[in-house]
Structures are given as structure tokens and as C-alpha cells.
């Protein structure tokens, strides 16, 4: 009776590590659903779909006020009819994965810390590499502790660059881990109706522009972005003409100076090498 059970896959990562992309692929199976960042519910006080806003046919049915008595994953199962839910960095919602009928799985998604640092500094140009590398090391250790507390069989590590280079291999691995049968069409997540909470606006922009479904109905945040440059800088320009399923972002190699990389090496270099990345000054 495996199908009576609900599975919640937690993608645990630093920001700018491709978690939106991985989530959308894994959530594009007929039996799975991409939830996104549940912390956005606590942050804004209700569940707002990044793609459809308050008109969302899924999230408008979600009762965020009574999650203590109505388990959010039971609610989602009832609304969507799916059995596997993919959430990103939603620590606050771990208690809701405790009931016996729910299996919690953890994917530790790792990206080269130098690329993460460059993305962070692009968004916050006033910050220093010192503070950025420190933050990266701190958050990475925190994630490792969370993963370390889970039963080993319920955890896996996914290296972003390897997943990008071999999407099919990564998806097969993720499906096997999650208990889903692999479907090649999952790679084309833009052809599936998505209802994402939070998420990387760049990935979501290129998804919407490529998708069949949502193309004519651009969400407000994209329409607004076009008219007002003072709105939050989501850095969506870079993604505008990118294929959401196939682009590599190696801007860090040009953007970071040797002295910045030396600072990175000092504060986060060893931790980064632990996942197979070369020494910080090696840009190969
Ligand atoms: Zn929606």
C-alpha cells in the first residue's frame, strides 16, 4: 500500500544553488508536485503562488491559518491529488513531516561556493567577500548538521554542476531516491502547470517564457519589472534569452578577483573542496 503514503522531498541548499531548477524537474512527474519555499508562507502570512498570485487554483484552496490542525501536506494531497511534494529549505515545516504516514527525504544540493559567492555579491554589491564567504561557510555547516541528523538512507547529495552536465542521470538518481519512476519529460518542467512558492525569479522567468501554458499570462512581477527598474533586482536580464533547461552560469570565473578568491580560500576553501571542487584560485 505504498501509495497511501505521502513523501516530502526536502531540497536543502544555499541560495543561488539551483534549488528552484531541481525542484521543478522533480515536481514535474504526474505523481509529484513542486511546492517551492514554504518559508514564504510564514514570511508573508499566506501562501501566494509566484506564478498565479492570489488567483492560483491550488494555493487559493490552501488553509494556511489552520496548519496546526490541518497538516499542510495532507491539505496539498487533497487539493492536488499528488503523493510526492518537493519543498526547498523549509525548516519550519519539518514538524509537519513527522506523522507516520509521511516519509521525509533530504536532498543536499551543493554548488561550487565560489559561484554562490559571486551570485550573492552580484545581488548585494556593497557586501565584502569576507562577510560572504563567512556566511557561506556558516550556512553550509548548518545544512550539513541538518542532513547529519537524518537517517542515512533518507539523504542524498546532489552536485549542481554534475546535474547540469547530465540532467538525465541526475533525474534518474533523484527519482530512484524518491520512489518515482523516471520519466524523460520531467526535464521539460516548463510544459507542466506549476504553482511555485517563492523561488528564483530568473529560473521562473525563463520557464514562463518557454512554457506553453503560461506564456500569454505573464505574472505581475514580470510585467511590473518591465516598467519600473526600481523594483527588486531579481537579475532576470541574464535569464531572458536562456533556455531554462540548459545553461551554465560560470560568471564567477570572470567576476571574482584573485584576492577575493584568496579570502574565499581562507574562510570556506576546505569546506568547498570537501565536495570535490578544486582549490579556490583554480578557475579551470
Ligand atoms: Zn499557481
GROMACS .gro file of C-alpha atoms and ligand atoms in nm:
model
  285
    1UNK     CA    1   0.000   0.000   0.000
    2UNK     CA    2   0.291   0.231  -0.076
    3UNK     CA    3   0.062   0.481  -0.247
    4UNK     CA    4  -0.127   0.561   0.072
    5UNK     CA    5   0.190   0.723   0.195
    6UNK     CA    6   0.293   1.079   0.132
    7UNK     CA    7   0.655   1.166   0.055
    8UNK     CA    8   0.805   1.508   0.118
    9UNK     CA    9   1.139   1.570  -0.051
   10UNK     CA   10   1.336   1.848   0.117
   11UNK     CA   11   1.591   2.018  -0.103
   12UNK     CA   12   1.850   2.165   0.131
   13UNK     CA   13   2.089   2.416  -0.023
   14UNK     CA   14   2.247   2.758  -0.003
   15UNK     CA   15   2.079   3.035  -0.202
   16UNK     CA   16   2.178   3.053  -0.571
   17UNK     CA   17   2.246   2.680  -0.589
   18UNK     CA   18   1.988   2.578  -0.847
   19UNK     CA   19   1.727   2.456  -0.599
   20UNK     CA   20   1.437   2.604  -0.796
   21UNK     CA   21   1.551   2.418  -1.108
   22UNK     CA   22   1.597   2.084  -0.930
   23UNK     CA   23   1.265   2.123  -0.751
   24UNK     CA   24   1.076   2.196  -1.075
   25UNK     CA   25   1.222   1.893  -1.253
   26UNK     CA   26   1.144   1.656  -0.968
   27UNK     CA   27   0.798   1.807  -0.928
   28UNK     CA   28   0.708   1.751  -1.295
   29UNK     CA   29   0.622   1.383  -1.258
   30UNK     CA   30   0.248   1.302  -1.279
   31UNK     CA   31   0.259   1.189  -0.914
   32UNK     CA   32   0.466   1.478  -0.774
   33UNK     CA   33   0.412   1.848  -0.706
   34UNK     CA   34   0.661   2.135  -0.678
   35UNK     CA   35   0.572   2.326  -0.363
   36UNK     CA   36   0.873   2.558  -0.353
   37UNK     CA   37   0.978   2.760  -0.049
   38UNK     CA   38   0.724   2.710   0.229
   39UNK     CA   39   0.903   2.968   0.442
   40UNK     CA   40   0.741   3.228   0.218
   41UNK     CA   41   0.411   3.133   0.387
   42UNK     CA   42   0.548   3.233   0.728
   43UNK     CA   43   0.718   3.537   0.577
   44UNK     CA   44   0.419   3.699   0.408
   45UNK     CA   45   0.146   3.535   0.616
   46UNK     CA   46  -0.028   3.342   0.340
   47UNK     CA   47   0.054   3.109   0.053
   48UNK     CA   48   0.098   3.313  -0.263
   49UNK     CA   49   0.179   3.132  -0.587
   50UNK     CA   50   0.466   3.313  -0.761
   51UNK     CA   51   0.314   3.232  -1.099
   52UNK     CA   52  -0.059   3.294  -1.046
   53UNK     CA   53  -0.067   3.517  -0.739
   54UNK     CA   54  -0.385   3.511  -0.531
   55UNK     CA   55  -0.587   3.371  -0.822
   56UNK     CA   56  -0.394   3.044  -0.805
   57UNK     CA   57  -0.626   2.744  -0.845
   58UNK     CA   58  -0.411   2.542  -0.599
   59UNK     CA   59  -0.288   2.779  -0.330
   60UNK     CA   60  -0.616   2.971  -0.301
   61UNK     CA   61  -0.763   2.646  -0.161
   62UNK     CA   62  -0.485   2.604   0.095
   63UNK     CA   63  -0.581   2.688   0.454
   64UNK     CA   64  -0.266   2.848   0.593
   65UNK     CA   65  -0.438   2.967   0.909
   66UNK     CA   66  -0.508   2.621   1.047
   67UNK     CA   67  -0.197   2.427   0.954
   68UNK     CA   68  -0.160   2.314   1.318
   69UNK     CA   69  -0.476   2.108   1.290
   70UNK     CA   70  -0.483   2.055   0.913
   71UNK     CA   71  -0.143   1.919   0.816
   72UNK     CA   72  -0.018   2.120   0.517
   73UNK     CA   73   0.090   1.806   0.328
   74UNK     CA   74  -0.245   1.635   0.387
   75UNK     CA   75  -0.409   1.951   0.256
   76UNK     CA   76  -0.185   1.956  -0.051
   77UNK     CA   77  -0.255   1.590  -0.118
   78UNK     CA   78  -0.626   1.656  -0.107
   79UNK     CA   79  -0.604   1.965  -0.331
   80UNK     CA   80  -0.363   1.827  -0.591
   81UNK     CA   81  -0.421   1.450  -0.576
   82UNK     CA   82  -0.043   1.402  -0.579
   83UNK     CA   83   0.159   1.197  -0.332
   84UNK     CA   84   0.511   1.339  -0.357
   85UNK     CA   85   0.580   1.702  -0.260
   86UNK     CA   86   0.905   1.886  -0.324
   87UNK     CA   87   0.994   2.167  -0.084
   88UNK     CA   88   1.302   2.390  -0.070
   89UNK     CA   89   1.476   2.489   0.253
   90UNK     CA   90   1.159   2.479   0.462
   91UNK     CA   91   1.298   2.403   0.807
   92UNK     CA   92   0.996   2.549   0.986
   93UNK     CA   93   0.778   2.284   0.826
   94UNK     CA   94   0.983   1.981   0.936
   95UNK     CA   95   0.745   1.910   1.229
   96UNK     CA   96   0.462   1.859   0.978
   97UNK     CA   97   0.660   1.574   0.820
   98UNK     CA   98   0.661   1.374   1.146
   99UNK     CA   99   0.328   1.185   1.118
  100UNK     CA  100   0.363   0.812   1.047
  101UNK     CA  101   0.205   0.828   0.703
  102UNK     CA  102   0.463   1.083   0.580
  103UNK     CA  103   0.814   0.994   0.462
  104UNK     CA  104   1.064   1.281   0.470
  105UNK     CA  105   1.360   1.267   0.233
  106UNK     CA  106   1.653   1.507   0.209
  107UNK     CA  107   1.849   1.609  -0.099
  108UNK     CA  108   2.159   1.811  -0.009
  109UNK     CA  109   2.216   2.022  -0.318
  110UNK     CA  110   2.571   2.154  -0.344
  111UNK     CA  111   2.705   2.417  -0.582
  112UNK     CA  112   3.060   2.550  -0.606
  113UNK     CA  113   3.079   2.804  -0.323
  114UNK     CA  114   3.269   3.045  -0.548
  115UNK     CA  115   2.971   3.061  -0.787
  116UNK     CA  116   2.739   3.104  -0.488
  117UNK     CA  117   2.958   3.389  -0.357
  118UNK     CA  118   2.963   3.562  -0.698
  119UNK     CA  119   2.582   3.542  -0.720
  120UNK     CA  120   2.548   3.684  -0.372
  121UNK     CA  121   2.790   3.971  -0.444
  122UNK     CA  122   2.607   4.047  -0.767
  123UNK     CA  123   2.286   4.093  -0.574
  124UNK     CA  124   2.449   4.274  -0.281
  125UNK     CA  125   2.738   4.468  -0.437
  126UNK     CA  126   2.809   4.653  -0.111
  127UNK     CA  127   2.897   4.333   0.075
  128UNK     CA  128   3.253   4.209   0.105
  129UNK     CA  129   3.391   3.868   0.014
  130UNK     CA  130   3.496   3.834   0.377
  131UNK     CA  131   3.137   3.851   0.502
  132UNK     CA  132   3.005   3.650   0.209
  133UNK     CA  133   3.248   3.360   0.245
  134UNK     CA  134   3.188   3.354   0.619
  135UNK     CA  135   2.814   3.336   0.565
  136UNK     CA  136   2.856   3.058   0.308
  137UNK     CA  137   3.072   2.850   0.545
  138UNK     CA  138   2.828   2.908   0.832
  139UNK     CA  139   2.518   2.814   0.633
  140UNK     CA  140   2.686   2.514   0.472
  141UNK     CA  141   2.784   2.377   0.814
  142UNK     CA  142   2.430   2.433   0.935
  143UNK     CA  143   2.292   2.239   0.639
  144UNK     CA  144   2.542   1.957   0.696
  145UNK     CA  145   2.424   1.931   1.057
  146UNK     CA  146   2.060   1.908   0.945
  147UNK     CA  147   2.144   1.637   0.692
  148UNK     CA  148   2.357   1.457   0.954
  149UNK     CA  149   2.058   1.430   1.188
  150UNK     CA  150   1.852   1.231   0.932
  151UNK     CA  151   1.864   0.855   0.875
  152UNK     CA  152   2.133   0.798   0.616
  153UNK     CA  153   1.901   0.610   0.381
  154UNK     CA  154   1.679   0.920   0.360
  155UNK     CA  155   1.955   1.152   0.244
  156UNK     CA  156   2.149   1.206  -0.077
  157UNK     CA  157   2.395   1.465  -0.204
  158UNK     CA  158   2.350   1.617  -0.547
  159UNK     CA  159   2.626   1.824  -0.706
  160UNK     CA  160   2.472   2.103  -0.914
  161UNK     CA  161   2.742   2.115  -1.182
  162UNK     CA  162   2.723   1.739  -1.233
  163UNK     CA  163   2.344   1.751  -1.250
  164UNK     CA  164   2.365   2.027  -1.513
  165UNK     CA  165   2.611   1.824  -1.721
  166UNK     CA  166   2.399   1.508  -1.700
  167UNK     CA  167   2.038   1.601  -1.634
  168UNK     CA  168   1.908   1.258  -1.725
  169UNK     CA  169   2.148   1.086  -1.486
  170UNK     CA  170   2.060   1.329  -1.207
  171UNK     CA  171   1.688   1.284  -1.260
  172UNK     CA  172   1.717   0.906  -1.262
  173UNK     CA  173   1.908   0.922  -0.936
  174UNK     CA  174   1.655   1.163  -0.782
  175UNK     CA  175   1.361   0.951  -0.898
  176UNK     CA  176   1.512   0.633  -0.759
  177UNK     CA  177   1.574   0.805  -0.428
  178UNK     CA  178   1.223   0.950  -0.415
  179UNK     CA  179   1.034   0.638  -0.524
  180UNK     CA  180   0.915   0.778  -0.857
  181UNK     CA  181   0.959   0.602  -1.191
  182UNK     CA  182   1.184   0.811  -1.415
  183UNK     CA  183   1.008   0.995  -1.699
  184UNK     CA  184   1.220   1.176  -1.959
  185UNK     CA  185   0.958   1.452  -1.996
  186UNK     CA  186   1.033   1.572  -1.641
  187UNK     CA  187   1.325   1.767  -1.784
  188UNK     CA  188   1.072   1.986  -1.967
  189UNK     CA  189   0.919   2.129  -1.650
  190UNK     CA  190   0.803   2.440  -1.843
  191UNK     CA  191   0.536   2.226  -2.011
  192UNK     CA  192   0.379   2.134  -1.677
  193UNK     CA  193   0.140   2.364  -1.491
  194UNK     CA  194   0.345   2.486  -1.195
  195UNK     CA  195   0.241   2.657  -0.872
  196UNK     CA  196   0.562   2.759  -0.704
  197UNK     CA  197   0.600   2.941  -0.372
  198UNK     CA  198   0.898   3.180  -0.366
  199UNK     CA  199   1.175   3.059  -0.596
  200UNK     CA  200   1.445   3.203  -0.816
  201UNK     CA  201   1.286   3.465  -1.037
  202UNK     CA  202   1.538   3.407  -1.315
  203UNK     CA  203   1.457   3.037  -1.344
  204UNK     CA  204   1.084   3.108  -1.319
  205UNK     CA  205   1.102   3.386  -1.580
  206UNK     CA  206   1.268   3.164  -1.838
  207UNK     CA  207   1.027   2.882  -1.753
  208UNK     CA  208   0.723   3.101  -1.811
  209UNK     CA  209   0.864   3.237  -2.135
  210UNK     CA  210   0.933   2.891  -2.270
  211UNK     CA  211   0.618   2.723  -2.138
  212UNK     CA  212   0.310   2.657  -2.347
  213UNK     CA  213   0.069   2.720  -2.064
  214UNK     CA  214   0.160   3.046  -1.905
  215UNK     CA  215   0.315   3.240  -2.192
  216UNK     CA  216   0.022   3.477  -2.256
  217UNK     CA  217  -0.044   3.536  -1.890
  218UNK     CA  218   0.277   3.684  -1.755
  219UNK     CA  219   0.257   3.727  -1.381
  220UNK     CA  220   0.250   4.074  -1.230
  221UNK     CA  221   0.611   4.069  -1.112
  222UNK     CA  222   0.737   4.026  -1.468
  223UNK     CA  223   0.503   4.288  -1.613
  224UNK     CA  224   0.600   4.532  -1.339
  225UNK     CA  225   0.967   4.465  -1.384
  226UNK     CA  226   0.939   4.579  -1.743
  227UNK     CA  227   0.802   4.919  -1.645
  228UNK     CA  228   0.991   5.003  -1.330
  229UNK     CA  229   1.358   4.948  -1.280
  230UNK     CA  230   1.332   5.038  -0.912
  231UNK     CA  231   1.152   4.719  -0.829
  232UNK     CA  232   1.354   4.448  -0.653
  233UNK     CA  233   1.653   4.349  -0.859
  234UNK     CA  234   1.584   3.989  -0.949
  235UNK     CA  235   1.858   3.991  -1.205
  236UNK     CA  236   1.628   3.833  -1.458
  237UNK     CA  237   1.807   4.001  -1.752
  238UNK     CA  238   2.067   3.726  -1.761
  239UNK     CA  239   1.798   3.461  -1.792
  240UNK     CA  240   1.588   3.639  -2.051
  241UNK     CA  241   1.713   3.451  -2.354
  242UNK     CA  242   1.839   3.146  -2.167
  243UNK     CA  243   1.694   2.801  -2.210
  244UNK     CA  244   1.562   2.712  -1.863
  245UNK     CA  245   1.672   2.354  -1.909
  246UNK     CA  246   2.014   2.419  -2.044
  247UNK     CA  247   2.250   2.693  -1.940
  248UNK     CA  248   2.564   2.707  -1.739
  249UNK     CA  249   2.641   3.008  -1.522
  250UNK     CA  250   3.014   3.040  -1.479
  251UNK     CA  251   3.023   3.417  -1.444
  252UNK     CA  252   3.217   3.385  -1.120
  253UNK     CA  253   3.531   3.294  -1.317
  254UNK     CA  254   3.544   3.643  -1.466
  255UNK     CA  255   3.387   3.834  -1.182
  256UNK     CA  256   3.589   3.725  -0.878
  257UNK     CA  257   3.940   3.868  -0.836
  258UNK     CA  258   4.238   3.667  -0.713
  259UNK     CA  259   4.230   3.849  -0.382
  260UNK     CA  260   3.860   3.769  -0.338
  261UNK     CA  261   3.935   3.405  -0.412
  262UNK     CA  262   4.213   3.411  -0.154
  263UNK     CA  263   3.967   3.534   0.107
  264UNK     CA  264   3.725   3.261   0.000
  265UNK     CA  265   4.002   3.002   0.032
  266UNK     CA  266   4.074   3.114   0.385
  267UNK     CA  267   3.716   3.102   0.510
  268UNK     CA  268   3.539   2.839   0.303
  269UNK     CA  269   3.804   2.674   0.084
  270UNK     CA  270   3.839   2.349   0.275
  271UNK     CA  271   3.466   2.305   0.312
  272UNK     CA  272   3.423   2.362  -0.062
  273UNK     CA  273   3.695   2.113  -0.155
  274UNK     CA  274   3.519   1.852   0.054
  275UNK     CA  275   3.263   1.825  -0.228
  276UNK     CA  276   3.525   1.774  -0.496
  277UNK     CA  277   3.587   2.133  -0.607
  278UNK     CA  278   3.943   2.241  -0.679
  279UNK     CA  279   4.147   2.490  -0.479
  280UNK     CA  280   3.988   2.832  -0.469
  281UNK     CA  281   4.231   3.002  -0.709
  282UNK     CA  282   4.199   2.726  -0.967
  283UNK     CA  283   3.950   2.861  -1.223
  284UNK     CA  284   3.959   2.560  -1.453
  285LIG    ZN1  285  -0.044   2.876  -0.907
   0.00000   0.00000   0.00000
